[in-house]
Coordinates of C-alpha atoms in Angstrom, one line a residue:
Chain A
X1 CA 0.0 0.0 0.0
X2 CA 3.1 2.2 0.4
X3 CA 1.6 4.3 3.2
X4 CA 4.2 6.1 5.4
X5 CA 4.1 5.5 9.2
X6 CA 5.3 7.4 12.1
X7 CA 5.1 5.3 15.3
X8 CA 5.3 7.0 18.7
X9 CA 6.0 4.9 21.9
X10 CA 5.6 6.2 25.4
X11 CA 4.1 4.6 28.5
X12 CA 2.2 7.8 29.5
X13 CA -1.0 8.3 27.6
X14 CA -1.0 12.1 28.2
X15 CA 2.4 12.3 26.4
X16 CA 1.2 10.2 23.5
X17 CA -1.9 12.2 23.1
X18 CA 0.1 15.4 23.1
X19 CA 2.5 13.9 20.5
X20 CA -0.4 12.8 18.3
X21 CA -2.0 16.3 18.6
X22 CA 1.3 18.0 17.7
X23 CA 1.8 15.8 14.7
X24 CA -1.9 16.0 13.5
X25 CA -0.9 18.4 10.8
X26 CA 1.0 15.6 9.1
X27 CA -2.1 13.4 9.2
X28 CA -3.2 14.0 5.6
X29 CA 0.0 12.4 4.2
X30 CA 1.3 10.1 6.8
X31 CA -0.1 7.7 9.4
X32 CA 0.7 8.7 13.0
X33 CA 0.3 5.8 15.4
X34 CA 0.7 5.9 19.1
X35 CA 1.6 2.9 21.3
X36 CA 1.8 2.5 25.1
X37 CA 4.7 0.0 25.2
X38 CA 7.5 -1.3 23.1
X39 CA 5.8 -4.7 22.7
X40 CA 2.6 -3.0 21.4
X41 CA 4.8 -1.1 18.9
X42 CA 6.5 -4.3 17.8
X43 CA 3.1 -5.9 17.0
X44 CA 2.1 -2.8 15.1
X45 CA 5.3 -2.7 13.2
X46 CA 4.8 -6.3 12.2
X47 CA 1.3 -5.4 10.8
X48 CA 2.7 -2.4 9.0
X49 CA 5.4 -4.6 7.4
X50 CA 2.9 -7.3 6.6
X51 CA 0.6 -4.8 4.8
X52 CA 3.5 -3.7 2.7
X53 CA 3.5 -0.2 4.3
X54 CA 6.6 1.7 5.2
X55 CA 7.9 2.5 8.6
X56 CA 9.5 5.9 8.2
X57 CA 10.1 7.3 11.7
X58 CA 10.0 5.8 15.2
X59 CA 9.8 8.1 18.2
X60 CA 10.4 6.4 21.5
X61 CA 10.5 7.4 25.2
X62 CA 13.5 5.9 27.2
X63 CA 12.1 5.0 30.6
X64 CA 9.2 2.6 30.2
X65 CA 8.1 -0.6 32.0
X66 CA 9.3 -3.7 30.2
X67 CA 11.6 -2.9 27.3
X68 CA 13.4 0.5 27.5
X69 CA 13.4 2.9 24.6
X70 CA 17.1 2.2 23.8
X71 CA 16.6 -1.5 23.9
X72 CA 13.6 -1.3 21.6
X73 CA 15.4 0.9 19.1
X74 CA 18.4 -1.4 19.2
X75 CA 16.2 -4.4 18.5
X76 CA 14.6 -2.6 15.6
X77 CA 18.0 -1.9 14.2
X78 CA 19.1 -5.5 14.6
X79 CA 15.9 -6.7 13.0
X80 CA 17.4 -5.7 9.6
X81 CA 14.1 -5.2 7.8
X82 CA 14.0 -1.5 8.5
X83 CA 17.5 -0.1 7.6
X84 CA 16.0 3.2 6.3
X85 CA 13.8 3.9 9.2
X86 CA 14.8 6.9 11.2
X87 CA 14.9 6.6 15.0
X88 CA 14.3 9.3 17.6
X89 CA 14.7 9.1 21.4
X90 CA 12.3 11.4 23.1
X91 CA 13.1 11.6 26.8
X92 CA 13.4 13.8 29.9
X93 CA 15.5 11.3 31.7
X94 CA 18.4 9.4 30.1
X95 CA 21.8 8.8 31.5
X96 CA 25.0 9.5 29.7
X97 CA 25.4 5.7 29.2
X98 CA 21.9 5.3 27.8
X99 CA 22.6 8.1 25.3
X100 CA 25.9 6.7 24.2
X101 CA 24.3 3.2 23.8
X102 CA 21.4 4.7 21.9
X103 CA 23.8 6.3 19.4
X104 CA 26.2 3.5 19.1
X105 CA 24.0 0.5 19.2
X106 CA 20.5 1.7 18.1
X107 CA 21.9 4.0 15.4
X108 CA 19.9 6.9 16.8
X109 CA 19.2 9.7 14.3
X110 CA 17.8 12.3 16.6
X111 CA 17.5 13.0 20.3
X112 CA 14.7 15.2 21.6
X113 CA 14.4 16.3 25.1
X114 CA 11.1 16.6 27.0
X115 CA 9.4 19.0 27.2
X116 CA 9.5 19.6 23.4
X117 CA 8.0 22.4 21.4
X118 CA 5.6 21.6 18.6
X119 CA 7.4 23.8 16.1
X120 CA 10.7 22.2 16.7
X121 CA 9.3 18.7 16.8
X122 CA 7.5 19.1 13.5
X123 CA 10.6 20.6 11.8
X124 CA 12.7 17.7 13.0
X125 CA 10.1 15.1 11.9
X126 CA 9.8 16.7 8.5
X127 CA 13.6 16.6 8.0
X128 CA 13.6 12.9 8.9
X129 CA 10.7 12.1 6.7
X130 CA 12.5 13.8 3.8
X131 CA 15.6 11.7 4.5
X132 CA 13.4 8.6 4.5
X133 CA 11.7 9.5 1.2
X134 CA 15.1 10.2 -0.4
X135 CA 16.7 7.1 0.9
X136 CA 13.8 4.9 -0.2
X137 CA 13.7 6.5 -3.6
X138 CA 10.0 7.2 -3.2
X139 CA 8.2 9.8 -5.4
X140 CA 8.7 12.8 -3.3
X141 CA 6.0 14.8 -5.1
X142 CA 3.2 12.9 -3.4
X143 CA 4.6 13.8 0.1
X144 CA 5.8 17.3 -0.7
X145 CA 3.4 18.8 1.9
X146 CA 5.2 17.1 4.8
X147 CA 8.8 17.4 3.6
X148 CA 11.5 19.8 4.6
X149 CA 12.3 21.9 1.5
X150 CA 16.0 22.5 2.4
X151 CA 16.7 18.9 3.1
X152 CA 14.9 17.8 0.0
X153 CA 16.8 20.3 -2.1
X154 CA 20.2 19.3 -0.7
X155 CA 19.3 15.6 -1.2
X156 CA 18.3 16.1 -4.7
X157 CA 21.3 18.1 -5.6
X158 CA 23.6 15.6 -4.1
X159 CA 22.0 12.9 -6.2
X160 CA 22.6 14.6 -9.5
Chain B
X1 CA 69.4 -9.8 66.2
X2 CA 66.7 -12.0 67.6
X3 CA 69.3 -14.1 69.5
X4 CA 70.4 -10.9 71.1
X5 CA 66.8 -9.9 71.9
X6 CA 66.1 -13.3 73.4
X7 CA 69.2 -12.9 75.6
X8 CA 68.3 -9.4 76.7
X9 CA 64.7 -10.3 77.5
X10 CA 65.7 -13.4 79.5
X11 CA 68.5 -11.5 81.3
X12 CA 66.8 -8.2 82.0
X13 CA 63.0 -8.5 81.5
X14 CA 62.2 -11.8 83.2
X15 CA 62.4 -11.0 86.9
X16 CA 59.0 -11.9 88.4
X17 CA 59.5 -9.0 90.9
X18 CA 59.7 -6.6 88.0
X19 CA 56.4 -7.7 86.3
X20 CA 53.1 -5.8 86.4
X21 CA 49.7 -7.2 85.5
X22 CA 47.3 -4.8 84.1
X23 CA 43.5 -5.1 83.7
X24 CA 41.8 -3.7 80.7
X25 CA 41.8 0.1 80.9
X26 CA 44.3 0.2 83.8
X27 CA 46.8 3.1 83.6
X28 CA 50.5 2.1 83.5
X29 CA 51.9 5.6 83.2
X30 CA 50.0 8.9 83.7
X31 CA 50.7 11.8 81.4
X32 CA 53.8 13.8 82.5
X33 CA 54.6 11.2 85.1
X34 CA 58.3 10.8 85.8
X35 CA 59.4 7.4 84.5
X36 CA 62.7 5.6 84.9
X37 CA 61.5 2.2 83.7
X38 CA 61.6 0.6 80.3
X39 CA 58.7 -1.7 79.8
X40 CA 58.6 -4.9 77.7
X41 CA 55.1 -6.1 76.8
X42 CA 55.0 -9.8 77.7
X43 CA 51.4 -10.1 76.6
X44 CA 48.4 -7.8 75.7
X45 CA 48.3 -4.4 74.1
X46 CA 49.1 -1.0 75.4
X47 CA 48.0 2.3 74.1
X48 CA 49.1 5.9 74.6
X49 CA 46.5 8.7 74.9
X50 CA 46.6 12.5 75.1
X51 CA 43.9 13.2 77.8
X52 CA 45.0 16.9 78.1
X53 CA 44.0 17.5 74.5
X54 CA 40.7 15.6 74.8
X55 CA 41.6 13.3 71.9
X56 CA 39.7 10.0 72.3
X57 CA 41.7 7.9 69.9
X58 CA 45.1 6.5 70.9
X59 CA 48.2 8.2 69.5
X60 CA 50.4 5.2 69.9
X61 CA 49.9 1.5 70.3
X62 CA 52.3 -1.4 71.1
X63 CA 51.7 -5.1 71.1
X64 CA 53.3 -8.1 72.9
X65 CA 57.0 -8.3 72.1
X66 CA 57.3 -4.5 71.9
X67 CA 58.5 -1.9 74.3
X68 CA 56.8 1.0 75.9
X69 CA 58.0 4.0 77.9
X70 CA 60.9 4.3 75.5
X71 CA 60.6 8.1 75.2
X72 CA 60.4 8.9 78.9
X73 CA 63.1 6.4 79.8
X74 CA 65.6 8.0 77.5
X75 CA 64.5 11.6 77.6
X76 CA 66.2 14.3 79.7
X77 CA 63.2 15.1 81.9
X78 CA 61.9 11.5 82.0
X79 CA 58.3 12.8 81.6
X80 CA 55.8 10.5 80.0
X81 CA 54.4 12.2 76.9
X82 CA 51.2 10.2 76.9
X83 CA 49.0 8.4 79.3
X84 CA 49.6 4.7 78.8
X85 CA 46.7 2.3 79.4
X86 CA 46.2 -1.4 78.8
X87 CA 43.8 -1.9 75.8
X88 CA 43.1 -5.4 77.2
X89 CA 44.4 -7.6 80.0
X90 CA 48.2 -7.2 79.7
X91 CA 51.5 -8.1 81.4
X92 CA 54.6 -6.0 81.3
X93 CA 58.2 -6.6 82.5
X94 CA 60.4 -3.6 83.3
X95 CA 64.1 -2.7 83.6
X96 CA 64.9 0.2 85.8
X97 CA 68.7 0.4 86.0
X98 CA 71.1 2.5 84.0
X99 CA 71.9 0.6 80.8
X100 CA 75.0 2.7 80.2
X101 CA 76.5 1.7 83.5
X102 CA 76.4 -2.1 83.0
X103 CA 79.9 -3.7 83.1
X104 CA 81.9 -4.5 80.0
X105 CA 80.4 -6.8 77.4
X106 CA 77.0 -6.7 79.0
X107 CA 76.9 -2.9 78.5
X108 CA 77.8 -3.3 74.8
X109 CA 75.2 -5.9 74.3
X110 CA 72.5 -3.9 76.0
X111 CA 73.2 -0.6 74.3
X112 CA 73.4 -2.4 70.9
X113 CA 70.0 -3.9 71.6
X114 CA 68.6 -0.5 72.8
X115 CA 69.6 1.0 69.5
X116 CA 67.3 -1.5 67.7
X117 CA 64.5 -0.7 70.3
X118 CA 64.8 3.0 69.5
X119 CA 64.7 2.5 65.8
X120 CA 61.7 0.2 66.2
X121 CA 60.0 2.9 68.3
X122 CA 60.6 5.4 65.5
X123 CA 59.2 3.0 62.9
X124 CA 56.2 2.2 65.0
X125 CA 55.4 5.9 65.6
X126 CA 55.9 6.6 61.9
X127 CA 53.6 3.8 61.0
X128 CA 51.0 5.0 63.5
X129 CA 51.2 8.6 62.1
X130 CA 50.6 7.2 58.6
X131 CA 47.6 5.2 59.8
X132 CA 46.2 8.2 61.5
X133 CA 46.6 10.3 58.4
X134 CA 44.8 7.7 56.3
X135 CA 42.0 7.6 58.8
X136 CA 41.7 11.3 58.8
X137 CA 41.6 11.4 55.0
X138 CA 38.8 8.8 55.1
X139 CA 36.7 10.6 57.6
X140 CA 37.2 13.9 55.7
X141 CA 36.0 12.2 52.5
X142 CA 33.0 10.9 54.4
X143 CA 32.3 14.3 55.9
X144 CA 32.4 15.9 52.5
X145 CA 30.0 13.2 51.2
X146 CA 27.5 13.7 54.0
X147 CA 27.8 17.5 53.5
X148 CA 26.9 16.9 49.9
X149 CA 23.8 14.9 51.0
X150 CA 22.8 17.7 53.4
X151 CA 23.1 20.3 50.6
X152 CA 21.0 18.0 48.3
X153 CA 18.4 17.6 51.1
X154 CA 18.2 21.3 51.6
X155 CA 17.9 21.9 47.8
X156 CA 15.1 19.4 47.5
X157 CA 13.3 21.0 50.4
X158 CA 13.6 24.4 48.7
X159 CA 12.4 22.8 45.5
X160 CA 9.5 21.1 47.3
X161 CA 8.5 24.4 48.8
X162 CA 8.6 26.3 45.5
X163 CA 6.8 23.5 43.7
X164 CA 4.2 23.3 46.4
X165 CA 3.3 27.0 45.7
X166 CA 3.3 26.5 42.0
X167 CA 1.3 23.3 42.1
X168 CA -1.1 24.8 44.6
X169 CA -1.8 27.8 42.2
X170 CA -2.0 25.5 39.2
X171 CA -4.6 23.2 40.9
X172 CA -6.8 25.9 42.3
X173 CA -6.8 27.7 38.9
X174 CA -7.6 24.5 37.2
X175 CA -10.6 24.0 39.6
X176 CA -11.7 27.5 38.8
X177 CA -11.5 26.9 35.1
X178 CA -13.3 23.6 35.3
X179 CA -16.1 25.2 37.4
X180 CA -16.5 28.1 34.9
X181 CA -16.6 25.8 31.9
X182 CA -19.0 23.4 33.7
X183 CA -21.3 26.4 34.6
X184 CA -21.1 27.6 31.1
X185 CA -22.0 24.3 29.5
X186 CA -24.8 23.7 32.1
X187 CA -26.4 27.0 31.1
X188 CA -26.2 25.9 27.4
X189 CA -27.6 22.5 28.2
X190 CA -30.3 22.8 25.6
X191 CA -27.5 22.5 23.0
X192 CA -27.3 18.9 22.0
X193 CA -23.5 18.7 22.1
X194 CA -22.7 19.9 25.7
X195 CA -23.2 16.5 27.4
X196 CA -20.1 15.3 25.7
X197 CA -18.0 17.8 27.6
X198 CA -19.2 16.2 30.8
X199 CA -18.6 12.7 29.4
X200 CA -14.9 13.6 28.8
X201 CA -14.6 15.4 32.1
X202 CA -16.0 12.5 34.1
X203 CA -13.7 9.7 33.2
X204 CA -11.1 10.9 30.6
X205 CA -9.8 8.5 28.1
X206 CA -10.4 4.9 29.2
X207 CA -9.4 3.1 25.9
X208 CA -5.8 2.0 25.4
X209 CA -4.0 2.9 22.2
X210 CA -4.2 -0.8 21.1
X211 CA -8.0 -0.9 21.6
X212 CA -8.3 2.4 19.7
X213 CA -6.5 1.0 16.7
X214 CA -8.6 -2.2 16.8
X215 CA -11.9 -0.3 17.0
X216 CA -10.9 2.5 14.6
X217 CA -12.8 1.1 11.6
X218 CA -16.0 1.2 13.6
X219 CA -15.7 4.9 13.8
X220 CA -14.7 5.4 10.2
X221 CA -18.3 4.9 9.2
X222 CA -19.2 8.2 10.9
X223 CA -18.0 10.0 7.8
X224 CA -15.7 12.4 9.6
X225 CA -12.2 13.4 8.5
X226 CA -9.2 11.4 9.7
X227 CA -8.3 13.7 12.7
X228 CA -11.9 13.9 13.9
X229 CA -12.4 10.2 13.5
X230 CA -9.4 9.5 15.7
X231 CA -10.5 12.0 18.2
X232 CA -14.0 10.7 18.4
X233 CA -12.8 7.1 18.7
X234 CA -11.1 8.2 22.0
X235 CA -14.5 8.9 23.6
X236 CA -15.2 5.2 23.7
X237 CA -18.8 6.0 23.0
X238 CA -20.9 3.4 21.1
X239 CA -20.3 4.0 17.4
X240 CA -23.9 3.0 16.5
X241 CA -25.3 5.6 18.9
X242 CA -22.8 8.2 17.6
X243 CA -23.9 7.4 14.0
X244 CA -27.5 8.2 15.0
X245 CA -26.6 11.4 16.9
X246 CA -24.2 12.8 14.3
X247 CA -26.4 11.8 11.4
X248 CA -23.7 12.6 8.8
X249 CA -23.5 16.2 10.1
X250 CA -19.7 16.5 9.9
X251 CA -19.5 19.8 11.6
X252 CA -21.6 18.6 14.5
X253 CA -19.4 15.4 14.8
X254 CA -16.2 17.5 14.9
X255 CA -17.6 19.8 17.5
X256 CA -18.7 16.8 19.6
X257 CA -15.2 15.3 19.5
X258 CA -13.7 18.7 20.5
X259 CA -15.9 19.1 23.4
X260 CA -15.3 15.6 24.6
X261 CA -11.6 16.2 24.3
X262 CA -11.8 19.5 26.2
X263 CA -13.5 17.7 29.1
X264 CA -11.0 14.8 29.0
X265 CA -8.0 17.1 28.9
X266 CA -9.3 18.9 32.1
X267 CA -9.7 15.4 33.6
X268 CA -6.1 14.5 32.8
X269 CA -4.8 17.8 34.1
X270 CA -6.6 17.2 37.4
X271 CA -5.2 13.8 37.8
X272 CA -1.7 15.1 37.0
X273 CA -1.9 18.0 39.4
X274 CA -3.1 15.7 42.2
X275 CA -0.2 13.4 41.5
X276 CA 2.3 16.4 41.6
X277 CA 0.8 17.7 44.8
X278 CA 1.1 14.3 46.4
X279 CA 4.7 13.9 45.5
X280 CA 5.6 17.4 46.7
X281 CA 3.7 16.7 50.0
X282 CA 5.6 13.5 50.4
X283 CA 9.0 15.1 49.9
X284 CA 8.1 17.8 52.4
X285 CA 7.0 15.0 54.8
X286 CA 10.5 13.5 54.5
X287 CA 12.4 16.7 54.8
X288 CA 13.8 18.4 57.9
X289 CA 10.7 20.7 58.2
X290 CA 8.8 17.7 59.5
X291 CA 10.9 15.8 62.0
X292 CA 8.3 15.8 64.7
X293 CA 7.7 12.6 66.7
X294 CA 4.1 11.7 67.2
X295 CA 2.1 9.0 69.0
X296 CA -0.2 8.4 66.1
X297 CA 2.0 7.4 63.2
X298 CA 0.4 5.0 60.8
X299 CA 3.1 2.8 59.4
X300 CA 1.1 1.8 56.3
X301 CA 0.6 5.4 55.4
X302 CA 4.3 6.2 55.6
X303 CA 4.9 3.4 53.2
X304 CA 2.4 4.8 50.7
X305 CA 4.0 8.2 51.0
X306 CA 7.4 6.7 50.2
X307 CA 6.0 4.9 47.2
X308 CA 4.6 8.2 45.9
X309 CA 8.0 9.7 46.1
X310 CA 9.5 6.8 44.2
X311 CA 6.9 6.7 41.5
X312 CA 9.2 8.2 39.0
X313 CA 11.9 5.6 39.3
X314 CA 9.7 2.6 40.0
X315 CA 8.0 2.3 36.6
X316 CA 9.9 -0.7 35.4
X317 CA 9.2 -2.6 38.5
X318 CA 5.9 -4.2 39.7
X319 CA 5.4 -3.0 43.2
X320 CA 2.8 -4.9 45.3
X321 CA 1.7 -4.0 48.8
X322 CA 0.0 -6.3 51.3
X323 CA -0.9 -4.2 54.3
X324 CA -2.3 -5.5 57.6
X325 CA -5.1 -3.0 57.9
X326 CA -5.5 -3.3 61.7
X327 CA -2.1 -2.1 62.6
X328 CA -1.9 0.0 65.8
X329 CA -0.4 3.5 65.6
X330 CA 3.1 3.8 66.9
X331 CA 5.2 6.5 68.5
X332 CA 7.6 7.5 65.7
X333 CA 8.8 10.2 63.4
X334 CA 6.9 9.8 60.2
X335 CA 9.4 11.7 58.1
X336 CA 12.2 9.4 59.2
X337 CA 10.1 6.3 58.6
X338 CA 9.4 7.5 55.0
X339 CA 13.2 7.9 54.6
X340 CA 13.6 4.2 55.6
X341 CA 11.1 2.9 53.1
X342 CA 12.4 5.2 50.3
X343 CA 16.0 3.9 50.9
X344 CA 15.0 0.2 51.1
X345 CA 12.6 0.2 48.2
X346 CA 15.0 2.4 46.1
X347 CA 17.8 -0.1 46.7
X348 CA 15.5 -3.0 45.7
X349 CA 14.5 -1.2 42.5
X350 CA 18.1 -0.3 41.6
X351 CA 19.4 -3.8 42.1
X352 CA 16.5 -5.1 39.9
X353 CA 17.2 -2.6 37.2
X354 CA 21.0 -3.2 37.3
X355 CA 20.3 -6.9 36.9
X356 CA 18.1 -6.2 33.9
X357 CA 15.8 -9.2 34.4
X358 CA 12.5 -9.5 32.7
X359 CA 10.1 -9.6 35.6
X360 CA 11.0 -7.2 38.3
X361 CA 9.0 -7.4 41.5
X362 CA 9.0 -5.7 44.9
X363 CA 6.6 -6.9 47.5
X364 CA 6.0 -4.9 50.7
X365 CA 4.1 -6.5 53.5
X366 CA 3.2 -5.2 56.9
X367 CA 2.0 -7.3 59.8
X368 CA 1.7 -7.4 63.6
X369 CA 4.5 -9.6 65.0
X370 CA 4.1 -9.9 68.8
X371 CA 5.1 -6.5 70.3
X372 CA 6.4 -5.2 66.9
X373 CA 5.2 -4.2 63.6
X374 CA 7.1 -6.1 61.0
X375 CA 7.6 -4.6 57.5
X376 CA 9.1 -6.9 54.9
X377 CA 10.5 -5.5 51.7
X378 CA 11.2 -8.3 49.3
X379 CA 12.6 -8.3 45.8
X380 CA 13.3 -11.0 43.2
X381 CA 16.7 -9.5 42.2
X382 CA 20.1 -11.1 42.1
X383 CA 20.5 -11.2 45.9
X384 CA 23.3 -10.1 48.2
X385 CA 26.2 -12.4 48.8
X386 CA 26.2 -13.7 52.4
X387 CA 29.7 -12.4 53.0
X388 CA 28.5 -8.8 52.8
X389 CA 25.2 -9.0 54.7
X390 CA 26.8 -7.4 57.7
X391 CA 28.9 -5.0 55.7
X392 CA 26.0 -3.4 53.8
X393 CA 25.0 -1.5 56.9
X394 CA 28.5 0.1 57.3
X395 CA 29.3 3.5 55.9
X396 CA 31.0 3.7 52.5
X397 CA 29.7 0.3 51.4
X398 CA 28.3 0.9 48.0
X399 CA 27.6 -1.1 44.9
X400 CA 26.3 1.8 42.9
X401 CA 28.8 3.3 40.7
X402 CA 27.2 4.4 37.5
X403 CA 24.1 5.9 35.9
X404 CA 21.4 7.9 37.5
X405 CA 21.7 6.1 40.8
X406 CA 24.7 7.5 42.6
X407 CA 25.6 5.8 45.8
X408 CA 27.4 7.5 48.7
X409 CA 27.3 4.3 50.7
X410 CA 25.4 6.0 53.4
X411 CA 21.8 4.9 52.7
X412 CA 21.7 1.7 54.7
X413 CA 23.8 3.2 57.5
X414 CA 21.2 5.9 57.9
X415 CA 18.4 3.4 57.7
X416 CA 19.9 1.3 60.5
X417 CA 20.5 4.4 62.7
X418 CA 16.9 5.6 62.2
X419 CA 15.5 2.2 63.0
X420 CA 17.6 2.0 66.2
X421 CA 16.4 5.4 67.2
X422 CA 12.9 4.0 67.0
X423 CA 14.0 1.0 69.2
X424 CA 13.6 -1.3 66.3
X425 CA 15.9 -3.6 64.3
X426 CA 16.6 -4.5 60.7
X427 CA 17.5 -7.9 59.3
X428 CA 18.4 -9.1 55.9
X429 CA 18.2 -12.5 54.3
X430 CA 19.1 -13.1 50.7
X431 CA 19.5 -15.7 48.0
X432 CA 19.3 -15.3 44.2
X433 CA 15.8 -14.3 43.4
X434 CA 14.7 -13.4 46.9
X435 CA 16.1 -10.7 49.0
X436 CA 14.1 -9.6 52.1
X437 CA 14.8 -6.7 54.3
X438 CA 12.8 -7.0 57.5
X439 CA 12.2 -4.0 59.7
X440 CA 10.7 -4.5 63.2
X441 CA 9.3 -1.4 64.9
X442 CA 8.2 -1.8 68.5
X443 CA 4.6 -0.8 69.3
X444 CA 5.5 0.4 72.8
X445 CA 8.3 2.9 72.4
X446 CA 9.3 5.2 75.2
X447 CA 9.4 8.8 74.2
X448 CA 13.0 10.0 73.7
X449 CA 14.1 12.7 76.1

């Protein structure tokens, strides 16, 4: 089906709702899904993959019951099926070690600190979405509304 | 050398008439006492003190086989520099002649031997000075650490105070806002859409994200746009009923979902503000501002307060409580009890997290145990090796070295001190998968003067 997905993981429902509200403006072109745990997100990602849809961006909290954000993102990287997926750690509480591990082992693309601002969040997500579209060689025209123009321009110029 | 020593000891320090038996604590030499004897310690331990400077720790120590009184014996004024006492039951032999007046070969032997005694005395004092310097360094470090803790404590009290004001203002303004909106929507009750505000306010969102995804298709039939569909699904209201109410009026449907969300947001804010107020209250409870002893302390309640403080770090752990509801009130300091539970539960959580096992459980039980209230804090972590069971209550014993948990090695020492202040005791038993800290608090405690 080739739909683009952004999957958000956080154990606090208020945070998830706030994230979903902030990303609502992307709704027309991408699917924003929220999950209360890493295991819920894993099931959802399986479905997305089974439907032939695309996992563009994963945003995860660090401190959660069960699997932590870094472990979840590391598992996702090791899975091998989603090499182009961009990974964001969104957290108010991460140790130096967690962060180093996230970058080295989970191949983190972005680190966002809580509390975030909507403007900043949307800009960052758009940049990552653009990178995903470019990396995957998708037709960027159909997503142009949710892409970051500068990133897109630079990406296209580098290609030629 | 040792042949010479053996000879000198047998020749000059073996006379039964020149032996003194000392009981523990008995003084051999007073400070500044004139001394013409050189003492050989046959058995026991002797220590030198400086009572005039009010220093409680010994400044020198000599064991069996060593000599004491060396300084006063050889010095010009023969005054004893320290007060010499037996640290335990001891026996000394003494020589009180003039070693330099012994005839011929004997004099040479004795002075040769004395030379080694003096050198040994120097070495011993040097060693003792080194030991004292190390001890001083250790206690300085400990002092700095506890000072750091005090500063942290004061900081958190200040923080709690500031937050208390802010949270107070936030929650009363929120109440005000909720009341105004409620009044407003009540006065517009005729409008069909207002009940959905109250729906949202009453319970907030009850559906999990997983349920919402599963049921989403039911709400897609309402004919609303994507965002409105997702919002209206969160209400959890029956889609068939909604279909009838909305009746394909997209504007009405969108309005309905907004009003529900407004109510639900207020509901969430109220829950969060109550939670914040509770945490701040609990921190204040623990702080210095509230160190009063009272006859009506409810132990179960102090545990609940502690768990509220720990909520932020206890997420990855399933904490279960089994409280005996009929516990008698005890005479205690509730702030200090909270501190005990915070320390013990925090230790359990940190050991579980460090071990990174899949199921992490902490179980807290209270029960009446004869004349005491028994509180057990049990975790299913890796356990504490038996060799260190006793050591963990000593200062500077810490297993925490990295991450957000920083250990000063004072936690359990403080816990033990507080429990002893309450006339209680703490025990630990541990094996892999089951570590239990048991705290016993007596029901009948005499008020402290």
